[in-house]
GROMACS .gro file of C-alpha atoms in nm:
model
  330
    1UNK     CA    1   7.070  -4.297 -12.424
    2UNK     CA    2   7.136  -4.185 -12.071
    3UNK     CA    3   7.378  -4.365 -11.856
    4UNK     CA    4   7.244  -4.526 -11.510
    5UNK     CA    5   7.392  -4.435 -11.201
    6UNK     CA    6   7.290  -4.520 -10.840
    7UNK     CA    7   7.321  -4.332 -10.583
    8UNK     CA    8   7.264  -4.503 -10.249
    9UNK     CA    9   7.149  -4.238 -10.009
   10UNK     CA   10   7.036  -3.996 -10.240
   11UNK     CA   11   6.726  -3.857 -10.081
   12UNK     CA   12   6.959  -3.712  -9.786
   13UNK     CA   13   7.083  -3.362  -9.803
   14UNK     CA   14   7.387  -3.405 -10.018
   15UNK     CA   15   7.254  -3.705 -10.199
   16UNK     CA   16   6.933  -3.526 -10.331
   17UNK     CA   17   7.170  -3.218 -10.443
   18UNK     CA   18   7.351  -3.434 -10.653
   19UNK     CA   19   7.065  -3.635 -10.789
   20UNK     CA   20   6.938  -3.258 -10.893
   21UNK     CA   21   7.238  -3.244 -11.074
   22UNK     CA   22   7.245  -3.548 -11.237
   23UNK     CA   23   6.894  -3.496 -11.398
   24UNK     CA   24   7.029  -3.165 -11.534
   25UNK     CA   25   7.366  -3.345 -11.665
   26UNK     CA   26   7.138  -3.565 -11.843
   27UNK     CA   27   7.224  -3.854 -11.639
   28UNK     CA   28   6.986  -4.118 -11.492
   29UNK     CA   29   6.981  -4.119 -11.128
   30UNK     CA   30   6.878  -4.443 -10.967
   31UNK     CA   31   6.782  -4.376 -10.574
   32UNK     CA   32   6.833  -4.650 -10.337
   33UNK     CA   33   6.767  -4.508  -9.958
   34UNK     CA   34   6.612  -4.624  -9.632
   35UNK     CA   35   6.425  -4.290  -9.575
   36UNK     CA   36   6.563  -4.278  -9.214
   37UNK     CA   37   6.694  -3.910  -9.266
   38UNK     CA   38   6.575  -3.898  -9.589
   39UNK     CA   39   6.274  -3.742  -9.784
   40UNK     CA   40   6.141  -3.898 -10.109
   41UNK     CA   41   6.001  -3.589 -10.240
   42UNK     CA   42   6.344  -3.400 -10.261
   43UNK     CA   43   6.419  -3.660 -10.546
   44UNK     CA   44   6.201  -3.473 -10.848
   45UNK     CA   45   6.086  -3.776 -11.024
   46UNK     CA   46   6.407  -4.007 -11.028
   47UNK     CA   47   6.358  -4.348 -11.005
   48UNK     CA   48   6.334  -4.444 -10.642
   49UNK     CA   49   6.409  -4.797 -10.436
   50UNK     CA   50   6.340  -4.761 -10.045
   51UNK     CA   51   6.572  -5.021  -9.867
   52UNK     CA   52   6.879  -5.102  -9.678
   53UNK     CA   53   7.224  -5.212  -9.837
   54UNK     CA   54   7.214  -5.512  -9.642
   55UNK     CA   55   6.900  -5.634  -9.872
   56UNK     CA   56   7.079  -5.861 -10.090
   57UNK     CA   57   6.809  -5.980 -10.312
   58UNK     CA   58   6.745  -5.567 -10.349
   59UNK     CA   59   7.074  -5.484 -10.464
   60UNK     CA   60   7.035  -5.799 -10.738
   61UNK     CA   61   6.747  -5.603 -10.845
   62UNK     CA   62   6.854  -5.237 -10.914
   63UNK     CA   63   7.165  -5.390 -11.068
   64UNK     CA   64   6.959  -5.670 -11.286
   65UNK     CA   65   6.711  -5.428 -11.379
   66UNK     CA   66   6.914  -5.136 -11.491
   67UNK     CA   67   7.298  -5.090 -11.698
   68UNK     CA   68   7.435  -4.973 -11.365
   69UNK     CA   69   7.749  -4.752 -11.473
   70UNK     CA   70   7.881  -4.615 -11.107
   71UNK     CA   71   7.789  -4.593 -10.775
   72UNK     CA   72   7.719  -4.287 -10.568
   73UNK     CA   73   7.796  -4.377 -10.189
   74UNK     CA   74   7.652  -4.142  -9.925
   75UNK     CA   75   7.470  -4.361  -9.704
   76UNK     CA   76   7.615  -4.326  -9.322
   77UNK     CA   77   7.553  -4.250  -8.966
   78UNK     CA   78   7.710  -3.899  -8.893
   79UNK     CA   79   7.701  -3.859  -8.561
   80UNK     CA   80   8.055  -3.843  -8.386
   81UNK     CA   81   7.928  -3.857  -8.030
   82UNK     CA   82   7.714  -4.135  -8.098
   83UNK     CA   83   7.975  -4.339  -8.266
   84UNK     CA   84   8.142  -4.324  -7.942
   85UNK     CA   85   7.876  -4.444  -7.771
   86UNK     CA   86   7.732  -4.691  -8.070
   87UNK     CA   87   8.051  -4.829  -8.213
   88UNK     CA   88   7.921  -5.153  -8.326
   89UNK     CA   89   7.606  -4.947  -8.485
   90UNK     CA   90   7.885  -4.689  -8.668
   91UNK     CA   91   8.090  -4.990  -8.765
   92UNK     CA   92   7.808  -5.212  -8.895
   93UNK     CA   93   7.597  -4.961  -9.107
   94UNK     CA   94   7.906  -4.750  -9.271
   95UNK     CA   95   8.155  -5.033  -9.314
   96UNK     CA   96   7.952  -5.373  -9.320
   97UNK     CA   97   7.702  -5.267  -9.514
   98UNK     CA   98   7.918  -5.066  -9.753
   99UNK     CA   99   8.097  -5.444  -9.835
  100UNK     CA  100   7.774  -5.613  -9.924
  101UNK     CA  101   7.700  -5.270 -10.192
  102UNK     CA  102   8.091  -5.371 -10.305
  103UNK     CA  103   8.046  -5.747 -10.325
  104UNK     CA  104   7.740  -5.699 -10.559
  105UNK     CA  105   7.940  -5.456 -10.754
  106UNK     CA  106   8.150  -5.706 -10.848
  107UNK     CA  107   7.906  -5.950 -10.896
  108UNK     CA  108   7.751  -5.725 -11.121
  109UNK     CA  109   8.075  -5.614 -11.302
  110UNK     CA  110   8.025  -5.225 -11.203
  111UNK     CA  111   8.361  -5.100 -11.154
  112UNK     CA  112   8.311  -4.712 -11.060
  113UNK     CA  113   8.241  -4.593 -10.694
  114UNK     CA  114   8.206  -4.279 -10.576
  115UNK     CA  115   8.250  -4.218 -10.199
  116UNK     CA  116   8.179  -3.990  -9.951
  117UNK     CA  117   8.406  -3.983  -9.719
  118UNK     CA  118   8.529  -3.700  -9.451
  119UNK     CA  119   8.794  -3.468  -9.304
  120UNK     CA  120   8.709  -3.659  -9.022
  121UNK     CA  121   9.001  -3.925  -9.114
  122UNK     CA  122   9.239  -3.678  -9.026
  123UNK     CA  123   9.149  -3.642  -8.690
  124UNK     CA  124   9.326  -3.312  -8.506
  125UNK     CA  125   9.542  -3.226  -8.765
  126UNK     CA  126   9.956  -3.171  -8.778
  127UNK     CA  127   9.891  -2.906  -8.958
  128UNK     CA  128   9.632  -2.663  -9.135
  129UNK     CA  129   9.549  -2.597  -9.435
  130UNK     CA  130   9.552  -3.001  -9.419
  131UNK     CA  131   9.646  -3.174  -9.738
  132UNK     CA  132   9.544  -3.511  -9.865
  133UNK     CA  133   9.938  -3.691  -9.796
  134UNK     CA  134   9.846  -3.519  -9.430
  135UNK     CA  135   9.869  -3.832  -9.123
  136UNK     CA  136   9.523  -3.975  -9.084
  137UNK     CA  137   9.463  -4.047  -8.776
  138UNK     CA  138   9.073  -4.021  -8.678
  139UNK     CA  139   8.989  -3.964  -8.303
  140UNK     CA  140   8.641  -4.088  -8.324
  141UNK     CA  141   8.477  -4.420  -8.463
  142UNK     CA  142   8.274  -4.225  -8.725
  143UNK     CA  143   8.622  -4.120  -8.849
  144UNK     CA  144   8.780  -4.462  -8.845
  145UNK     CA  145   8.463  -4.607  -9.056
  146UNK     CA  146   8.567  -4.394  -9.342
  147UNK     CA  147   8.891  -4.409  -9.350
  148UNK     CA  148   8.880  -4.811  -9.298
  149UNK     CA  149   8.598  -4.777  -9.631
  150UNK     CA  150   8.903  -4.591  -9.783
  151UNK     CA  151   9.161  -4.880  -9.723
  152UNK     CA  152   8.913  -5.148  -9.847
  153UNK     CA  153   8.859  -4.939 -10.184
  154UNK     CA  154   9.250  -4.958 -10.210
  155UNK     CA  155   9.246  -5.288 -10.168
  156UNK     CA  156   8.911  -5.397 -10.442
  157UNK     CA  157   9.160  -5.168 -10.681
  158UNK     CA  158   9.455  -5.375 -10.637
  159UNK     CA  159   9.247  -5.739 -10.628
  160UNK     CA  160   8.934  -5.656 -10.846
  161UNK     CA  161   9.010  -5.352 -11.083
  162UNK     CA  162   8.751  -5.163 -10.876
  163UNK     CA  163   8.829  -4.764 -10.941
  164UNK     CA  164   8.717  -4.521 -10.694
  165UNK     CA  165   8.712  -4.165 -10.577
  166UNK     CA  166   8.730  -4.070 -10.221
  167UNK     CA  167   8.579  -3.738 -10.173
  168UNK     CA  168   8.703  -3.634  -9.822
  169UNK     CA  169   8.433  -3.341  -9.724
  170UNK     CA  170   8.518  -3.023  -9.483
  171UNK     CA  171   8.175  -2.877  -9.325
  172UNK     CA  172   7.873  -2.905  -9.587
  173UNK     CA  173   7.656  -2.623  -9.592
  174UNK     CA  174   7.393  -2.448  -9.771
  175UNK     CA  175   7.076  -2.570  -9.953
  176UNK     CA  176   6.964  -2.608 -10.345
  177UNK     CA  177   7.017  -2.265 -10.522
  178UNK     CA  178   6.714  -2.265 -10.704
  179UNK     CA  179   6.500  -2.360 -10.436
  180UNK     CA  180   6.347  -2.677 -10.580
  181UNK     CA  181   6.434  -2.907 -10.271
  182UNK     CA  182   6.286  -2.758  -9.969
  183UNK     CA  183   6.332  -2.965  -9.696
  184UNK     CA  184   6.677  -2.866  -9.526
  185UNK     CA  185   6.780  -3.196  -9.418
  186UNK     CA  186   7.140  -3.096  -9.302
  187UNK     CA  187   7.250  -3.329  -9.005
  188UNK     CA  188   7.120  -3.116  -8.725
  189UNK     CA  189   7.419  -3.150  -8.468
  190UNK     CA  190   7.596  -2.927  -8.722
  191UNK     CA  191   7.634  -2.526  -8.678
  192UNK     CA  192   7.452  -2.398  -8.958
  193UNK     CA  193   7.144  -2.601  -8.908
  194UNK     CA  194   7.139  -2.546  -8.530
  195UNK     CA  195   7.163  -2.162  -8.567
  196UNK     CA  196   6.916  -2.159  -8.855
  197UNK     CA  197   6.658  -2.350  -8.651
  198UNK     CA  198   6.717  -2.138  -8.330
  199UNK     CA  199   6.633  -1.818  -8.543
  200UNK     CA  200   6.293  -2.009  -8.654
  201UNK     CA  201   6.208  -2.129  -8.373
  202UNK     CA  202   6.203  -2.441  -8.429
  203UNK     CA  203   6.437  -2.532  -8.134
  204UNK     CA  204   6.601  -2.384  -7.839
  205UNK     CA  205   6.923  -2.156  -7.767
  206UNK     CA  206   7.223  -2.280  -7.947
  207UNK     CA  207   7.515  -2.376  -7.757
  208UNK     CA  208   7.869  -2.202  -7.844
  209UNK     CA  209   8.157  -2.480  -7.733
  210UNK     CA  210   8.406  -2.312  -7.638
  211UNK     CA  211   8.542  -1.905  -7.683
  212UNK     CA  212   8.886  -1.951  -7.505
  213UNK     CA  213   9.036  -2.090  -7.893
  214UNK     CA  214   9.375  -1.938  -7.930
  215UNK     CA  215   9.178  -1.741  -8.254
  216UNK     CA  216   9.049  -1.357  -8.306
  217UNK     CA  217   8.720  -1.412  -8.163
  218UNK     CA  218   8.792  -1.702  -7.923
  219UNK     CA  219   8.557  -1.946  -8.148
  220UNK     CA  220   8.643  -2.239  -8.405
  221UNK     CA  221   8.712  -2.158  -8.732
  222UNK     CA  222   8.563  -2.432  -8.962
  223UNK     CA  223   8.580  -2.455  -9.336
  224UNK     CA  224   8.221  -2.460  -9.528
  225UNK     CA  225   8.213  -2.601  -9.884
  226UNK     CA  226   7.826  -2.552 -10.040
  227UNK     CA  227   7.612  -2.832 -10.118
  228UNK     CA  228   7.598  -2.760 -10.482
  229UNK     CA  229   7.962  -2.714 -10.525
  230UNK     CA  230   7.977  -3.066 -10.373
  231UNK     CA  231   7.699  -3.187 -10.617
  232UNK     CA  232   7.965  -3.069 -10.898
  233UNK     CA  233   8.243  -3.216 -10.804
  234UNK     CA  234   8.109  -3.593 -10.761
  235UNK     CA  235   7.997  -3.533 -11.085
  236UNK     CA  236   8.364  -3.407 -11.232
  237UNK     CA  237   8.503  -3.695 -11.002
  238UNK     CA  238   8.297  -3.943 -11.183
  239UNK     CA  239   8.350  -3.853 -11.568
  240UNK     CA  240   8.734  -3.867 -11.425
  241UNK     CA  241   8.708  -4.210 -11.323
  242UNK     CA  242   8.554  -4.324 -11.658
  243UNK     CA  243   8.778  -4.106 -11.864
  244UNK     CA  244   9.123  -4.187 -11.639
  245UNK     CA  245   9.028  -4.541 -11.471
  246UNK     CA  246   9.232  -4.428 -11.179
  247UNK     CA  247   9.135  -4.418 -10.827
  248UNK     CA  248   9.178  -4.095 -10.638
  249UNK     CA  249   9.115  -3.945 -10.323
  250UNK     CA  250   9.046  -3.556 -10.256
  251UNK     CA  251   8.954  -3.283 -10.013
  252UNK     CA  252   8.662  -3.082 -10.097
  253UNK     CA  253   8.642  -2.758  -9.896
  254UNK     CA  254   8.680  -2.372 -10.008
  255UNK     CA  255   9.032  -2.319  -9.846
  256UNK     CA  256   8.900  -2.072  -9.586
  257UNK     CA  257   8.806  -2.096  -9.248
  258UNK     CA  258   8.485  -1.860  -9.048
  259UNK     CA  259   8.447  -1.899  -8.703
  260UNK     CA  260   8.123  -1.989  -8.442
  261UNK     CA  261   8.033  -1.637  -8.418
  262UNK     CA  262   8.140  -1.526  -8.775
  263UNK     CA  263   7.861  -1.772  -8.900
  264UNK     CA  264   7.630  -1.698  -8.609
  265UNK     CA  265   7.659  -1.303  -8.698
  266UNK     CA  266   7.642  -1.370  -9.102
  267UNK     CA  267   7.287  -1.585  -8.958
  268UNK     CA  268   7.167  -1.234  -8.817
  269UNK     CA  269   7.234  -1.027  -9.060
  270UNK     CA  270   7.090  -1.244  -9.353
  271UNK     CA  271   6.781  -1.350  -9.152
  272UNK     CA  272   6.707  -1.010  -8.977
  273UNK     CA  273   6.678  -1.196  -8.663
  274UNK     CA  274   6.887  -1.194  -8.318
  275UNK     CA  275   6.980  -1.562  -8.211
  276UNK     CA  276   7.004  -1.619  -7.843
  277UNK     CA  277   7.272  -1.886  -7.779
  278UNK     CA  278   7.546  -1.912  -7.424
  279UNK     CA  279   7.880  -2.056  -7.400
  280UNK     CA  280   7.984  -2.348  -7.316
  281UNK     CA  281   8.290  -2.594  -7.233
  282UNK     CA  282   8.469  -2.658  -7.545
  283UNK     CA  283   8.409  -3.050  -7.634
  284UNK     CA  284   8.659  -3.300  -7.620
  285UNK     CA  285   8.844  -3.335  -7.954
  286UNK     CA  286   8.712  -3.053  -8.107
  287UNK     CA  287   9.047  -2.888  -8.323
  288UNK     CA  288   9.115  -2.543  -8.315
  289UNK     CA  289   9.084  -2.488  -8.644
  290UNK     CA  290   9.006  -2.716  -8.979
  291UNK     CA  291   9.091  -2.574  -9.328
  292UNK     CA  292   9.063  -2.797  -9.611
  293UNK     CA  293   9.400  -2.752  -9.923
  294UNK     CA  294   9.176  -2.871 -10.175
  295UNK     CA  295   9.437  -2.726 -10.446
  296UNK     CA  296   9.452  -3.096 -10.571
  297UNK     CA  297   9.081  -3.105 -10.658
  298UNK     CA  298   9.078  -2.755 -10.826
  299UNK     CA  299   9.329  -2.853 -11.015
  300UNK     CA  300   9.277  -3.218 -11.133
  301UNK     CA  301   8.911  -3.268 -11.120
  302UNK     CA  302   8.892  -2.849 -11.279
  303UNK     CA  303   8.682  -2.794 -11.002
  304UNK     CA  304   8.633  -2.441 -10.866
  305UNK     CA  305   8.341  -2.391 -10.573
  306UNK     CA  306   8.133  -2.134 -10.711
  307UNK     CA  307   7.932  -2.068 -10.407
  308UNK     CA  308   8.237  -2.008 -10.170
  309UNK     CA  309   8.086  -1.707  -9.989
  310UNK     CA  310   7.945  -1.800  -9.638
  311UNK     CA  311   7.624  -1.525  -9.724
  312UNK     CA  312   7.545  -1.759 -10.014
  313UNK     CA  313   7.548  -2.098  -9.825
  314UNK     CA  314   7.348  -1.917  -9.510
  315UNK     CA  315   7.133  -1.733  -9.769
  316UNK     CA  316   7.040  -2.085  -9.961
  317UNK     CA  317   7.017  -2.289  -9.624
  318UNK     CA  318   6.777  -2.027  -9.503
  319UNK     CA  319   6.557  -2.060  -9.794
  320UNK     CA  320   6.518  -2.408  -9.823
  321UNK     CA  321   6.408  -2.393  -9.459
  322UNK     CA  322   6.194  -2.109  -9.503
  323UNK     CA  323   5.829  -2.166  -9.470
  324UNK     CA  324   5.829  -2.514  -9.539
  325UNK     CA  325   5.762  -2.845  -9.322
  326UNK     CA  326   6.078  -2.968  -9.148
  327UNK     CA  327   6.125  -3.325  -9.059
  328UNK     CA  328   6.267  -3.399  -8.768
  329UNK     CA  329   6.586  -3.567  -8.878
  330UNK     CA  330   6.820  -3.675  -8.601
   0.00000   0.00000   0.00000
């Protein structure tokens, strides 16, 4: 029999990935998602709720009507500027709402949560490559809603027996391999998806922030960890947490950094198109450079990105936008 597993958010662009996955682990995904930057038909069949986490008598449902074996945890709001301006929106829909999916969870006696959190607890970093014992210390209140999610999973641990997995995420990027989801429904304030859309027209010039970086070309250097490798690790985090029953937390990123214009010229060259973009002012808190040491993930989890090459994650980003429909998410 195939074990249940819901995964809250997983129409979005990481969730769906994983629920791919899942299917071809021979796992039973259970979807529960508000559709607000979702799309139901990435989901290929998999049972499907549409609500919010806040829906009580909902969450009593899904966890009535199926055996419930972990929880998948992607639903958030993303956007760092807006969390500045929308604090009590950031703090209500990532950490509120994540408590009522925990209180039923133990109402329900589910004891295995998988979360997606971000390098964003770190803030501007001491130092780089930036390890998990690195000082967390998030500049932004999208940062501060994960890493205060983080804290209350140590805490459920230590009171309820509640085991989790904190999955702290560099820069996801690319799309589905095989091409099966199409819509690319990467959050569209990030890099990839800007330049991608700029080269098909779908929106203006992109903006570079910034090319006075103490770094080679003057730009950022982010690290970019593919979609699918992200799918596979949940999944290796997960059938840890059953086979360990030991709560965890771990960076997920590739270990190597590519800068503004590295990506935007990889974009060219893939697409066989010229991108127009301009300069401007770097933006407030934006580090020089982020590099995940995921070293502790590789190792524990056996985890080993297998798409680590930025031409594959532009390549598969591409094609899942490629002459299909785009919703206009954000």
């Amino acid at each position: 029999m195939k074990i249940d597993v819901l995964v809250v958010g997983g129409a979005g662009y990481i969730g769906s990935n994983i629920v791919k996955l899942l299917k071809k682990r021979n796992y039973n995904p259970i979807v529960l998602d508000n559709l607000s930057t979702g799309d139901e038909r990435t989901l290929l069949n998999a049972t499907f709720y549409k609500g919010e986490l806040a829906d009580k008598v909902l969450l009593k449902q899904i966890f009535k009507t199926h055996n419930i074996k972990t929880v998948f945890h992607f639903a958030a709001l993303i956007n760092v500027g807006e969390s500045v301006k929308e604090p009590s929106q950031y703090y209500k829909n990532n950490v509120c709402d994540t408590l009522f999916l925990l209180d039923a969870m133990r109402e329900y006696n589910i004891k295995y949560f998988i979360f997606s959190s971000s390098a964003a607890v770190y803030g501007t970093p001491s130092q780089v490559p930036i390890k998990e014992s690195s000082i967390c210390n998030p500049i932004n209140p999208y940062g501060q809603s994960k890493l205060m999610i983080e804290k209350i999973l140590a805490d459920f641990d230590v009171a309820y027996g509640l085991k989790s997995s904190c999955l702290r995420y560099f820069n996801a990027a690319g799309g589905d391999p095989e091409g099966a989801i199409k819509n690319y429904q990467a959050y569209q304030g990030n890099l990839i998806p800007r330049v991608l859309r700029s080269l098909k027209k779908l929106q203006g010039s992109v903006i570079v922030y910034g090319n006075d970086y103490p770094t080679p070309d003057g730009t950022c250097i982010r690290d970019y960890i593919h979609v699918w490798d992200l799918a596979e690790a949940h999944i290796k985090a997960m059938e840890q947490l059953w086979n360990q029953n030991k709560s965890t937390i771990y960076n997920l990123g590739n270990g190597q950094g590519y800068s503004v214009l590295e990506v935007i010229k990889k974009a060219e060259e893939i697409t066989g198109k010229k991108l127009t973009f301009t300069f401007g002012n770097r933006r407030e808190g934006d580090p020089v450079t982020l590099i995940a040491d995921a070293s502790l993930a590789y190792k524990e989890l056996e985890w080993t990105p297998k798409y680590s090459d930025l031409d594959s994650m532009i390549a598969h980003a591409w094609t899942a936008l490629e002459g299909h429909d785009i919703l206009q998410y954000i």
